[in-house]
Amino acid sequence: MSDLYEKVKDDLLRFAKSIARHEQEAHDLIQDAMVKSLNEPQLLSLPEYKQRAWFFRVMKNRLIDDRRKEQRLTQWEDDFDFSIQEAGSSHLEITELLAHLPQELSDLIFKRYWLGLSSQEIGEQLRIPASTVRYKLHLAIKKLRTIMEEEK
């Protein structure tokens, strides 16, 4: 399998970079295709052009699956019904409330609810996956709700 990888790696990287948003995503596509190829022993018996085609199809399908998943999560995120305005009646109260959070979580809340950035945009800025942004936002909101209930 390593011989196969050596033969096709330049083509795979070029193709992955052409369809991915950034280099890390391209490397993830290649890695995923290589892992899947380990479960396809008949791949070694195919002509080289069919091997390349198999890798390209696997990478393209993975990218399509990822995009669909992101779209579903973005729609879910839009339905996320936390209103920062319900946290306090003034910007001062909200700022005081955010001071209870670690700086990282406070920054995420600020970017999401004040600047209106999506988790995808925040993730691109911070170079972390959008799903991680959503998870941290969930934690931050949970902490804010706990603090608000304690203050009542």
PDB file of C-alpha atoms in Angstrom:
ATOM      1  CA  MET A   1       0.000   0.000   0.000  1.00  0.00           C
ATOM      2  CA  SER A   2       2.894   2.380   0.668  1.00  0.00           C
ATOM      3  CA  ASP A   3       4.093   1.864  -2.924  1.00  0.00           C
ATOM      4  CA  LEU A   4       0.657   2.849  -4.140  1.00  0.00           C
ATOM      5  CA  TYR A   5       0.726   5.960  -1.979  1.00  0.00           C
ATOM      6  CA  GLU A   6       4.138   6.958  -3.301  1.00  0.00           C
ATOM      7  CA  LYS A   7       2.846   6.631  -6.876  1.00  0.00           C
ATOM      8  CA  VAL A   8      -0.261   8.737  -6.415  1.00  0.00           C
ATOM      9  CA  LYS A   9       0.560  11.141  -3.572  1.00  0.00           C
ATOM     10  CA  ASP A  10       1.350  14.167  -5.756  1.00  0.00           C
ATOM     11  CA  ASP A  11      -1.854  13.774  -7.747  1.00  0.00           C
ATOM     12  CA  LEU A  12      -3.884  13.251  -4.580  1.00  0.00           C
ATOM     13  CA  LEU A  13      -2.485  16.368  -2.949  1.00  0.00           C
ATOM     14  CA  ARG A  14      -3.065  18.464  -6.070  1.00  0.00           C
ATOM     15  CA  PHE A  15      -6.652  17.218  -6.366  1.00  0.00           C
ATOM     16  CA  ALA A  16      -7.381  17.609  -2.655  1.00  0.00           C
ATOM     17  CA  LYS A  17      -6.075  21.186  -2.653  1.00  0.00           C
ATOM     18  CA  SER A  18      -8.251  21.992  -5.662  1.00  0.00           C
ATOM     19  CA  ILE A  19     -11.458  20.941  -3.901  1.00  0.00           C
ATOM     20  CA  ALA A  20     -10.723  21.798  -0.261  1.00  0.00           C
ATOM     21  CA  ARG A  21     -11.013  25.188   1.412  1.00  0.00           C
ATOM     22  CA  HIS A  22      -7.591  25.060   3.018  1.00  0.00           C
ATOM     23  CA  GLU A  23      -4.505  22.897   3.166  1.00  0.00           C
ATOM     24  CA  GLN A  24      -5.381  21.146   6.428  1.00  0.00           C
ATOM     25  CA  GLU A  25      -8.705  20.033   4.986  1.00  0.00           C
ATOM     26  CA  ALA A  26      -6.858  18.718   1.917  1.00  0.00           C
ATOM     27  CA  HIS A  27      -4.541  16.658   4.103  1.00  0.00           C
ATOM     28  CA  ASP A  28      -7.536  15.330   6.048  1.00  0.00           C
ATOM     29  CA  LEU A  29      -9.156  14.211   2.776  1.00  0.00           C
ATOM     30  CA  ILE A  30      -6.014  12.372   1.728  1.00  0.00           C
ATOM     31  CA  GLN A  31      -5.644  10.724   5.116  1.00  0.00           C
ATOM     32  CA  ASP A  32      -9.263   9.582   5.090  1.00  0.00           C
ATOM     33  CA  ALA A  33      -8.881   8.146   1.580  1.00  0.00           C
ATOM     34  CA  MET A  34      -5.712   6.307   2.575  1.00  0.00           C
ATOM     35  CA  VAL A  35      -7.418   4.799   5.626  1.00  0.00           C
ATOM     36  CA  LYS A  36     -10.330   3.638   3.455  1.00  0.00           C
ATOM     37  CA  SER A  37      -7.917   2.163   0.929  1.00  0.00           C
ATOM     38  CA  LEU A  38      -6.566  -0.175   3.605  1.00  0.00           C
ATOM     39  CA  ASN A  39      -9.962  -1.890   3.627  1.00  0.00           C
ATOM     40  CA  GLU A  40      -9.955  -2.287  -0.158  1.00  0.00           C
ATOM     41  CA  PRO A  41      -7.331  -4.947  -0.996  1.00  0.00           C
ATOM     42  CA  GLN A  42      -8.654  -5.280  -4.575  1.00  0.00           C
ATOM     43  CA  LEU A  43      -7.514  -1.717  -5.177  1.00  0.00           C
ATOM     44  CA  LEU A  44      -3.945  -2.950  -5.634  1.00  0.00           C
ATOM     45  CA  SER A  45      -4.961  -5.113  -8.578  1.00  0.00           C
ATOM     46  CA  LEU A  46      -6.513  -2.219 -10.514  1.00  0.00           C
ATOM     47  CA  PRO A  47      -4.664  -0.247 -13.190  1.00  0.00           C
ATOM     48  CA  GLU A  48      -3.046   2.944 -11.938  1.00  0.00           C
ATOM     49  CA  TYR A  49      -5.571   5.291 -13.572  1.00  0.00           C
ATOM     50  CA  LYS A  50      -8.424   3.440 -11.840  1.00  0.00           C
ATOM     51  CA  GLN A  51      -6.605   3.647  -8.516  1.00  0.00           C
ATOM     52  CA  ARG A  52      -6.333   7.423  -8.916  1.00  0.00           C
ATOM     53  CA  ALA A  53      -9.995   7.634  -9.893  1.00  0.00           C
ATOM     54  CA  TRP A  54     -10.945   5.618  -6.803  1.00  0.00           C
ATOM     55  CA  PHE A  55      -9.012   7.981  -4.532  1.00  0.00           C
ATOM     56  CA  PHE A  56     -10.464  11.071  -6.216  1.00  0.00           C
ATOM     57  CA  ARG A  57     -14.009   9.726  -5.851  1.00  0.00           C
ATOM     58  CA  VAL A  58     -13.477   8.834  -2.175  1.00  0.00           C
ATOM     59  CA  MET A  59     -12.055  12.296  -1.412  1.00  0.00           C
ATOM     60  CA  LYS A  60     -14.823  14.074  -3.307  1.00  0.00           C
ATOM     61  CA  ASN A  61     -17.536  12.038  -1.569  1.00  0.00           C
ATOM     62  CA  ARG A  62     -15.972  12.722   1.823  1.00  0.00           C
ATOM     63  CA  LEU A  63     -15.933  16.440   1.079  1.00  0.00           C
ATOM     64  CA  ILE A  64     -19.594  16.360   0.011  1.00  0.00           C
ATOM     65  CA  ASP A  65     -20.494  14.499   3.209  1.00  0.00           C
ATOM     66  CA  ASP A  66     -18.596  17.057   5.291  1.00  0.00           C
ATOM     67  CA  ARG A  67     -20.320  19.977   3.577  1.00  0.00           C
ATOM     68  CA  ARG A  68     -23.749  18.432   4.110  1.00  0.00           C
ATOM     69  CA  LYS A  69     -22.948  17.830   7.765  1.00  0.00           C
ATOM     70  CA  GLU A  70     -21.753  21.435   8.196  1.00  0.00           C
ATOM     71  CA  GLN A  71     -24.925  22.695   6.547  1.00  0.00           C
ATOM     72  CA  ARG A  72     -27.103  20.655   8.911  1.00  0.00           C
ATOM     73  CA  LEU A  73     -25.149  21.893  11.921  1.00  0.00           C
ATOM     74  CA  THR A  74     -25.316  25.501  10.742  1.00  0.00           C
ATOM     75  CA  GLN A  75     -29.077  25.207  10.420  1.00  0.00           C
ATOM     76  CA  TRP A  76     -29.188  23.701  13.893  1.00  0.00           C
ATOM     77  CA  GLU A  77     -26.984  26.492  15.167  1.00  0.00           C
ATOM     78  CA  ASP A  78     -29.323  29.098  13.701  1.00  0.00           C
ATOM     79  CA  ASP A  79     -32.073  27.494  15.718  1.00  0.00           C
ATOM     80  CA  PHE A  80     -29.974  27.843  18.858  1.00  0.00           C
ATOM     81  CA  ASP A  81     -32.405  29.896  20.869  1.00  0.00           C
ATOM     82  CA  PHE A  82     -30.110  31.660  23.305  1.00  0.00           C
ATOM     83  CA  SER A  83     -30.608  35.385  23.227  1.00  0.00           C
ATOM     84  CA  ILE A  84     -27.799  37.324  24.808  1.00  0.00           C
ATOM     85  CA  GLN A  85     -30.319  40.048  25.563  1.00  0.00           C
ATOM     86  CA  GLU A  86     -32.165  37.742  27.923  1.00  0.00           C
ATOM     87  CA  ALA A  87     -28.978  37.568  29.990  1.00  0.00           C
ATOM     88  CA  GLY A  88     -29.246  41.178  31.116  1.00  0.00           C
ATOM     89  CA  SER A  89     -30.966  44.386  30.401  1.00  0.00           C
ATOM     90  CA  SER A  90     -27.900  46.494  29.666  1.00  0.00           C
ATOM     91  CA  HIS A  91     -24.545  46.084  28.021  1.00  0.00           C
ATOM     92  CA  LEU A  92     -22.919  46.690  31.403  1.00  0.00           C
ATOM     93  CA  GLU A  93     -24.805  43.775  32.990  1.00  0.00           C
ATOM     94  CA  ILE A  94     -23.955  41.542  30.074  1.00  0.00           C
ATOM     95  CA  THR A  95     -20.282  42.548  30.250  1.00  0.00           C
ATOM     96  CA  GLU A  96     -20.236  41.769  33.975  1.00  0.00           C
ATOM     97  CA  LEU A  97     -21.870  38.426  33.307  1.00  0.00           C
ATOM     98  CA  LEU A  98     -19.295  37.542  30.639  1.00  0.00           C
ATOM     99  CA  ALA A  99     -16.503  38.402  33.085  1.00  0.00           C
ATOM    100  CA  HIS A 100     -17.445  35.222  34.976  1.00  0.00           C
ATOM    101  CA  LEU A 101     -16.418  33.126  31.985  1.00  0.00           C
ATOM    102  CA  PRO A 102     -12.875  32.178  30.984  1.00  0.00           C
ATOM    103  CA  GLN A 103     -11.489  34.596  28.383  1.00  0.00           C
ATOM    104  CA  GLU A 104     -11.714  32.033  25.564  1.00  0.00           C
ATOM    105  CA  LEU A 105     -15.419  31.377  26.138  1.00  0.00           C
ATOM    106  CA  SER A 106     -16.170  35.062  26.627  1.00  0.00           C
ATOM    107  CA  ASP A 107     -14.504  35.826  23.299  1.00  0.00           C
ATOM    108  CA  LEU A 108     -16.567  33.139  21.572  1.00  0.00           C
ATOM    109  CA  ILE A 109     -19.808  34.573  22.965  1.00  0.00           C
ATOM    110  CA  PHE A 110     -18.757  38.051  21.872  1.00  0.00           C
ATOM    111  CA  LYS A 111     -17.934  36.937  18.335  1.00  0.00           C
ATOM    112  CA  ARG A 112     -21.084  34.843  17.962  1.00  0.00           C
ATOM    113  CA  TYR A 113     -23.711  37.111  19.524  1.00  0.00           C
ATOM    114  CA  TRP A 114     -22.285  40.640  19.177  1.00  0.00           C
ATOM    115  CA  LEU A 115     -20.442  40.375  15.904  1.00  0.00           C
ATOM    116  CA  GLY A 116     -22.892  37.838  14.485  1.00  0.00           C
ATOM    117  CA  LEU A 117     -20.228  35.491  13.140  1.00  0.00           C
ATOM    118  CA  SER A 118     -21.182  31.887  12.435  1.00  0.00           C
ATOM    119  CA  SER A 119     -19.346  29.039  14.101  1.00  0.00           C
ATOM    120  CA  GLN A 120     -17.744  28.312  10.729  1.00  0.00           C
ATOM    121  CA  GLU A 121     -16.356  31.859  10.502  1.00  0.00           C
ATOM    122  CA  ILE A 122     -15.145  31.802  14.107  1.00  0.00           C
ATOM    123  CA  GLY A 123     -13.525  28.421  13.532  1.00  0.00           C
ATOM    124  CA  GLU A 124     -11.691  29.728  10.488  1.00  0.00           C
ATOM    125  CA  GLN A 125     -10.401  32.700  12.501  1.00  0.00           C
ATOM    126  CA  LEU A 126      -9.230  30.527  15.380  1.00  0.00           C
ATOM    127  CA  ARG A 127      -8.150  27.632  13.149  1.00  0.00           C
ATOM    128  CA  ILE A 128     -10.326  25.137  14.973  1.00  0.00           C
ATOM    129  CA  PRO A 129     -13.221  23.061  13.628  1.00  0.00           C
ATOM    130  CA  ALA A 130     -16.666  24.659  13.617  1.00  0.00           C
ATOM    131  CA  SER A 131     -17.952  21.774  15.697  1.00  0.00           C
ATOM    132  CA  THR A 132     -15.463  22.674  18.442  1.00  0.00           C
ATOM    133  CA  VAL A 133     -16.699  26.266  18.361  1.00  0.00           C
ATOM    134  CA  ARG A 134     -20.286  25.063  18.734  1.00  0.00           C
ATOM    135  CA  TYR A 135     -19.333  22.794  21.631  1.00  0.00           C
ATOM    136  CA  LYS A 136     -17.526  25.619  23.443  1.00  0.00           C
ATOM    137  CA  LEU A 137     -20.447  27.983  22.818  1.00  0.00           C
ATOM    138  CA  HIS A 138     -22.752  25.386  24.313  1.00  0.00           C
ATOM    139  CA  LEU A 139     -20.521  25.188  27.413  1.00  0.00           C
ATOM    140  CA  ALA A 140     -20.368  28.978  27.690  1.00  0.00           C
ATOM    141  CA  ILE A 141     -24.145  29.358  27.444  1.00  0.00           C
ATOM    142  CA  LYS A 142     -24.661  26.608  29.989  1.00  0.00           C
ATOM    143  CA  LYS A 143     -22.316  28.409  32.404  1.00  0.00           C
ATOM    144  CA  LEU A 144     -24.050  31.732  31.779  1.00  0.00           C
ATOM    145  CA  ARG A 145     -27.455  30.215  32.510  1.00  0.00           C
ATOM    146  CA  THR A 146     -26.126  28.681  35.741  1.00  0.00           C
ATOM    147  CA  ILE A 147     -24.680  32.040  36.822  1.00  0.00           C
ATOM    148  CA  MET A 148     -27.939  33.832  35.961  1.00  0.00           C
ATOM    149  CA  GLU A 149     -29.967  31.339  38.019  1.00  0.00           C
ATOM    150  CA  GLU A 150     -27.618  31.720  40.987  1.00  0.00           C
ATOM    151  CA  GLU A 151     -27.957  35.506  40.865  1.00  0.00           C
ATOM    152  CA  LYS A 152     -31.782  35.417  40.921  1.00  0.00           C
TER     153      LYS A 152
END
